[in-house]
Coordinates of C-alpha atoms and ligand atoms in Angstrom, one line a residue:
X937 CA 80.9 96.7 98.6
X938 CA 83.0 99.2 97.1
X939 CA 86.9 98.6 97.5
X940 CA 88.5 101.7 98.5
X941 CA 91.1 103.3 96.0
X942 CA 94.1 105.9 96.7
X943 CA 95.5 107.8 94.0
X944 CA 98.8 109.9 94.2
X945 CA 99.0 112.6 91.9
X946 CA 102.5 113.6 91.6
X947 CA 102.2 116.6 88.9
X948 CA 105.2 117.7 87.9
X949 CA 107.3 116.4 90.1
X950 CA 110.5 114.0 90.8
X951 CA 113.6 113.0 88.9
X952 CA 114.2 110.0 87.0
X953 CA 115.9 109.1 90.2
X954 CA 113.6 110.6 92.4
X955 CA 110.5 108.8 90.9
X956 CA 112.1 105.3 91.1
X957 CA 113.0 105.6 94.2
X958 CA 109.3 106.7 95.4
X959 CA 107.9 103.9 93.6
X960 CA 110.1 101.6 95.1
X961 CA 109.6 102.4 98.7
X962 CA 106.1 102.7 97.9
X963 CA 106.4 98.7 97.0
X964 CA 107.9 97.8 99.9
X965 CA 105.3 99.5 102.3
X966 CA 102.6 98.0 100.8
X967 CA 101.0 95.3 102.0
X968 CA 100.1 92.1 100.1
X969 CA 96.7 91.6 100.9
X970 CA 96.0 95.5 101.6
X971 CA 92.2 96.1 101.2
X972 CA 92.6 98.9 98.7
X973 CA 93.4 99.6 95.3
X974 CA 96.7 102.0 95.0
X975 CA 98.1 103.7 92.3
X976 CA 100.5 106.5 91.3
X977 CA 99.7 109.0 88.1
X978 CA 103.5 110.0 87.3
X979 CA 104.5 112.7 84.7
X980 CA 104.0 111.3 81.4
X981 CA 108.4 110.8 80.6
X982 CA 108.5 109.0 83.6
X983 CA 105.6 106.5 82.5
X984 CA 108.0 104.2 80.6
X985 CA 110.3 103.6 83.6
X986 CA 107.3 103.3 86.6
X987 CA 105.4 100.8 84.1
X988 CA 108.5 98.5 84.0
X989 CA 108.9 99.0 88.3
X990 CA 105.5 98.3 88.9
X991 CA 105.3 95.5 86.4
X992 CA 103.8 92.2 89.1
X993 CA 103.3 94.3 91.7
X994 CA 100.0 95.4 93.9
X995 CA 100.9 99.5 92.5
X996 CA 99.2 100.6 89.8
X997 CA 100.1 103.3 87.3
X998 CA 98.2 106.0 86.1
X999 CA 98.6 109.2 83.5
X1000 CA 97.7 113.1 84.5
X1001 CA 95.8 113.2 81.5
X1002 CA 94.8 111.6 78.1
X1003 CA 94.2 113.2 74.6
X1004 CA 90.5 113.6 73.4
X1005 CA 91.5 111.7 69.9
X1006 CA 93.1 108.6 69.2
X1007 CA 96.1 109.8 67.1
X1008 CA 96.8 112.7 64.5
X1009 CA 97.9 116.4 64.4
X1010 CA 97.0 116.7 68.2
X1011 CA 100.5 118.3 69.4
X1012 CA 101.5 117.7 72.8
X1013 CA 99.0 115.1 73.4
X1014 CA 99.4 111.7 74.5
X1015 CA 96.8 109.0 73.8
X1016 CA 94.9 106.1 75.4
X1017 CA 96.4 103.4 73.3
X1018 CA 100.0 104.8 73.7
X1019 CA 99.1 104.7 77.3
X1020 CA 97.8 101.4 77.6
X1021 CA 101.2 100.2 76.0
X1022 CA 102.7 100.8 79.0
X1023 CA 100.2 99.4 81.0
X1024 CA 98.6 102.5 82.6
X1025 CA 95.6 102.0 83.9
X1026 CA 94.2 104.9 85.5
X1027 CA 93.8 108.7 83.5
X1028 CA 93.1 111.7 85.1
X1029 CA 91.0 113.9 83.5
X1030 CA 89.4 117.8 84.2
X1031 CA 91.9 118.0 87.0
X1032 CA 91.2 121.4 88.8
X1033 CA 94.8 122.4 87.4
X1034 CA 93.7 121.6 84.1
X1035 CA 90.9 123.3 83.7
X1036 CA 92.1 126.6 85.7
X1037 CA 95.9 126.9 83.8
X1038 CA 94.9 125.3 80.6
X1039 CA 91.5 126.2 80.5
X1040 CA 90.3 123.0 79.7
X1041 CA 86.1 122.9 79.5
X1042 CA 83.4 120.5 80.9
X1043 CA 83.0 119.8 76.5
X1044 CA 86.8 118.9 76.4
X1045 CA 86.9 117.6 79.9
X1046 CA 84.0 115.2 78.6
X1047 CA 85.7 114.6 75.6
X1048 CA 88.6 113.1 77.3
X1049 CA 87.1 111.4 79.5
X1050 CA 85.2 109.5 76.8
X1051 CA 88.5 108.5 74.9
X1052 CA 90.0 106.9 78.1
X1053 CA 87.1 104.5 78.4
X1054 CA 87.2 103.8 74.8
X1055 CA 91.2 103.0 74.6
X1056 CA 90.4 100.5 78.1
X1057 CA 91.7 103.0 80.8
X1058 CA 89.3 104.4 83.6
X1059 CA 89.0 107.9 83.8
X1060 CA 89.2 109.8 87.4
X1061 CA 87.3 112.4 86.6
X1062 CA 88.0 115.7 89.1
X1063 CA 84.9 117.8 89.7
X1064 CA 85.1 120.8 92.5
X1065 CA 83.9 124.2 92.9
X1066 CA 86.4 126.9 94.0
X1067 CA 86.2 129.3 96.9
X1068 CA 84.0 132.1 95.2
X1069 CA 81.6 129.4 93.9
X1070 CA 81.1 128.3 97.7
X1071 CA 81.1 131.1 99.1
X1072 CA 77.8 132.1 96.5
X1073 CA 76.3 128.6 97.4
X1074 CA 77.0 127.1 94.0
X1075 CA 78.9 124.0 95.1
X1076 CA 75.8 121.6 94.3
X1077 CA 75.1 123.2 90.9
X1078 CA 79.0 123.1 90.1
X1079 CA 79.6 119.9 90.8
X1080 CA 76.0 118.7 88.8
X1081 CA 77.1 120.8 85.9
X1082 CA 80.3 118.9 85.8
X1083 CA 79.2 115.8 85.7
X1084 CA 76.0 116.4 83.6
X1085 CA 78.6 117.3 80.6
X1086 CA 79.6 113.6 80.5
X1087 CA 76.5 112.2 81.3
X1088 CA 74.8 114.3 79.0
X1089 CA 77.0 113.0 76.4
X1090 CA 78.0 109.2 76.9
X1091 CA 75.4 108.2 79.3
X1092 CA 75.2 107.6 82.8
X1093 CA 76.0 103.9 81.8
X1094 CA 80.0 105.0 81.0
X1095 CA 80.5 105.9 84.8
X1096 CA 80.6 101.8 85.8
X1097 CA 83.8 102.1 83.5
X1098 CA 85.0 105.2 85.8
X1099 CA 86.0 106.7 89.3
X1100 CA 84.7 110.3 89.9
X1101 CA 87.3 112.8 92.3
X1102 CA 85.4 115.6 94.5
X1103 CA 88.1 118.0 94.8
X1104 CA 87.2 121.0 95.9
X1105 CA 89.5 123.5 94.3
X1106 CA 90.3 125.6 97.0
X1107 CA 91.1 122.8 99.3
X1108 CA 93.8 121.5 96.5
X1109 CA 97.8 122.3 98.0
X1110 CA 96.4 125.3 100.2
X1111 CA 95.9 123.0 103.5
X1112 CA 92.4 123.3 103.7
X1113 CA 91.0 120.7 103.9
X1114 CA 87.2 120.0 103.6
X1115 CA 85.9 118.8 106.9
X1116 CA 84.4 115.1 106.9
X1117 CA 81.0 116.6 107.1
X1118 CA 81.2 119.2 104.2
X1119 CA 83.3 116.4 101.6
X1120 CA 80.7 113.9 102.9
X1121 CA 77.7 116.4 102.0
X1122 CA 79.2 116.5 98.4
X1123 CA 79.5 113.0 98.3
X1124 CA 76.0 112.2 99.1
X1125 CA 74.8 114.8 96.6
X1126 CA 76.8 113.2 93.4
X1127 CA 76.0 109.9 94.3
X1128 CA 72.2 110.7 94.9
X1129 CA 72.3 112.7 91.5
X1130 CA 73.1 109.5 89.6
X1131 CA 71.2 107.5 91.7
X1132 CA 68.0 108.8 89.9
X1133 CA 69.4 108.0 86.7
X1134 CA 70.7 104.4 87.6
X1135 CA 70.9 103.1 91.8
X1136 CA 73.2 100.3 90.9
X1137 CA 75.6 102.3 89.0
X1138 CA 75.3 105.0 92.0
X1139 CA 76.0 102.4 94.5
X1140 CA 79.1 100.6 92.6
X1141 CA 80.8 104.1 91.9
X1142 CA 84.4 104.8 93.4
X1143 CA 84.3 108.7 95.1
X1144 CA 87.4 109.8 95.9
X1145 CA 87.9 112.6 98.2
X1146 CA 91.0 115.3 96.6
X1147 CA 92.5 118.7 98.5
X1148 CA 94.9 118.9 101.1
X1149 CA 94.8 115.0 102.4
X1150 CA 97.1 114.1 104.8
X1151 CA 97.8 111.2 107.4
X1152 CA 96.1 113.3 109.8
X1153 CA 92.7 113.7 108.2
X1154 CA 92.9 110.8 106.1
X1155 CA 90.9 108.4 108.3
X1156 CA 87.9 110.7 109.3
X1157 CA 87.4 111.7 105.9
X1158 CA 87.4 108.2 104.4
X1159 CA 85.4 106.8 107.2
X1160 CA 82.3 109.0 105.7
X1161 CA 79.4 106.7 103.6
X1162 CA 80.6 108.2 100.6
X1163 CA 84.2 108.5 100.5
X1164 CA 85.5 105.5 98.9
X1165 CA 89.4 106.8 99.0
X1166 CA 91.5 109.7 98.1
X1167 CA 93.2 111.6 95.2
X1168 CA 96.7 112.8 97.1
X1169 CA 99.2 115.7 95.8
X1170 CA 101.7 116.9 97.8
X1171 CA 101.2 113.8 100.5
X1172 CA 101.9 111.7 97.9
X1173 CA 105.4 112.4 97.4
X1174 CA 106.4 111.0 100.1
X1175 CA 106.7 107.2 100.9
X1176 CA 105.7 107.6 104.3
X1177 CA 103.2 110.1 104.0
X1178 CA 101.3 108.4 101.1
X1179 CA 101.5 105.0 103.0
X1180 CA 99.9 106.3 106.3
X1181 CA 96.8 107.5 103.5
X1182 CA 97.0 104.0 102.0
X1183 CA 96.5 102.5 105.9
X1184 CA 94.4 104.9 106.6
X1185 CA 91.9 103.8 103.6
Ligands
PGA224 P1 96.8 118.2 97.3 O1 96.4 117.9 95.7 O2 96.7 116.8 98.0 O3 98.2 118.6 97.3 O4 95.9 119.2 97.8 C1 95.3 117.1 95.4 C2 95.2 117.1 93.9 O5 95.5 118.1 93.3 O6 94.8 116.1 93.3

């Protein structure tokens, strides 16, 4: 049985005040024996205050990223065991933002995602094709090439250490959402892909569902088979918003 997980992505976003304040109201609304994982991935500055406000409590705490090395002449990058020291526990990595602004490839992506695991954090690995690559019919073969860069290169094996995000890009802070049937279709695919390769690892793995989620569509789409939870943007920056999601998973 797979234990659903919601994950607010809050970008760059908040205040020092701002952020505390979410976190905290975030506390309070959650429920002590909720039946899902929950977790926020802050902007890196603000990781050293939301690590000591989530300390003992049910909310984890997650990064928007992670650097493809462990230390060195990498500037601007922020690593898995400087992460872990403040107890994150979640990474994202080949976030639709990342790889369209910052041009970050599946190699990188791959790369990154492999150094999470390695310094103890799980990667949420974002896969998605945008509109053009729909509308060509290329989601499938999008999707497959994105995940085939890991798997080609640390195994299907590494995925029981990690949560995979279907976001489809153009769904992400437009207000499209996918409908339940077209995430769901996605879904199915990714999990039957690495089905062939390994059925328990297939059936254990955490798909989130990313892209315009909102209390309103939360509980169709994450009543599908294969939508174990969501990845939330701009839902997630607000207690009540994110909190209806949480319920709703
Ligand atoms: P959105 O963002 O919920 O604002 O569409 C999702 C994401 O980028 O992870």
């Amino acid at each position: 049985m797979r234990r659903p997980l919601v994950i607010g992505n809050w970008k760059m976003h908040g205040t020092r005040k701002s952020n505390l304040d979410l976190i905290a109201q975030i506390q309070v609304g959650l429920n002590s024996n909720q039946n899902c994982d929950v977790a926020v991935c802050v902007p890196f500055v603000a990781i050293p205050e939301a690590s000591t406000a989530v300390a003992n409590s049910s909310l984890g705490l997650g990064s928007q990223n992670i650097a493809n090395a462990e230390q060195g002449a990498y500037t601007g990058e922020v690593s898995a065991s400087m992460l872990a020291e403040y107890q994150c526990k979640y990474a994202l990595v080949g976030h639709s933002e990342r790889r369209q602004i910052y041009l970050e490839n599946d190699e990188l992506v791959a790369s990154r995602y492999d150094f999470a695991i390695k310094g103890g954090l799980i990667p949420v690995l974002c896969i998605g094709e945008t509109d053009d690559e729909r509308e060509q019919g290329k989601t499938f073969d999008v999707v497959e090439k994105q995940l085939s860069a890991v798997i080609e290169h640390y195994g299907v094996e590494s995925l029981s250490k990690a949560v995979l995000a279907y976001e489809p890009v153009w769904a992400i802070g437009t207000g499209k959402t996918a409908t339940p049937e077209q995430a769901q279709e996605v879904h199915a695919f990714i999990r039957q892909l690495i089905a062939k390769q390994n059925a328990a690892i297939a059936e254990n793995l955490i798909i989130l569902y990313g892209g315009s989620v909102k209390p309103d569509n939360a509980k169709e789409l994450f009543g599908q088979a294969d939508i174990d939870g969501g990845l939330i943007g701009g839902a997630s920056l607000q207690a009540d918003s994110f909190l209806a999601i949480v319920n709703a998973a």
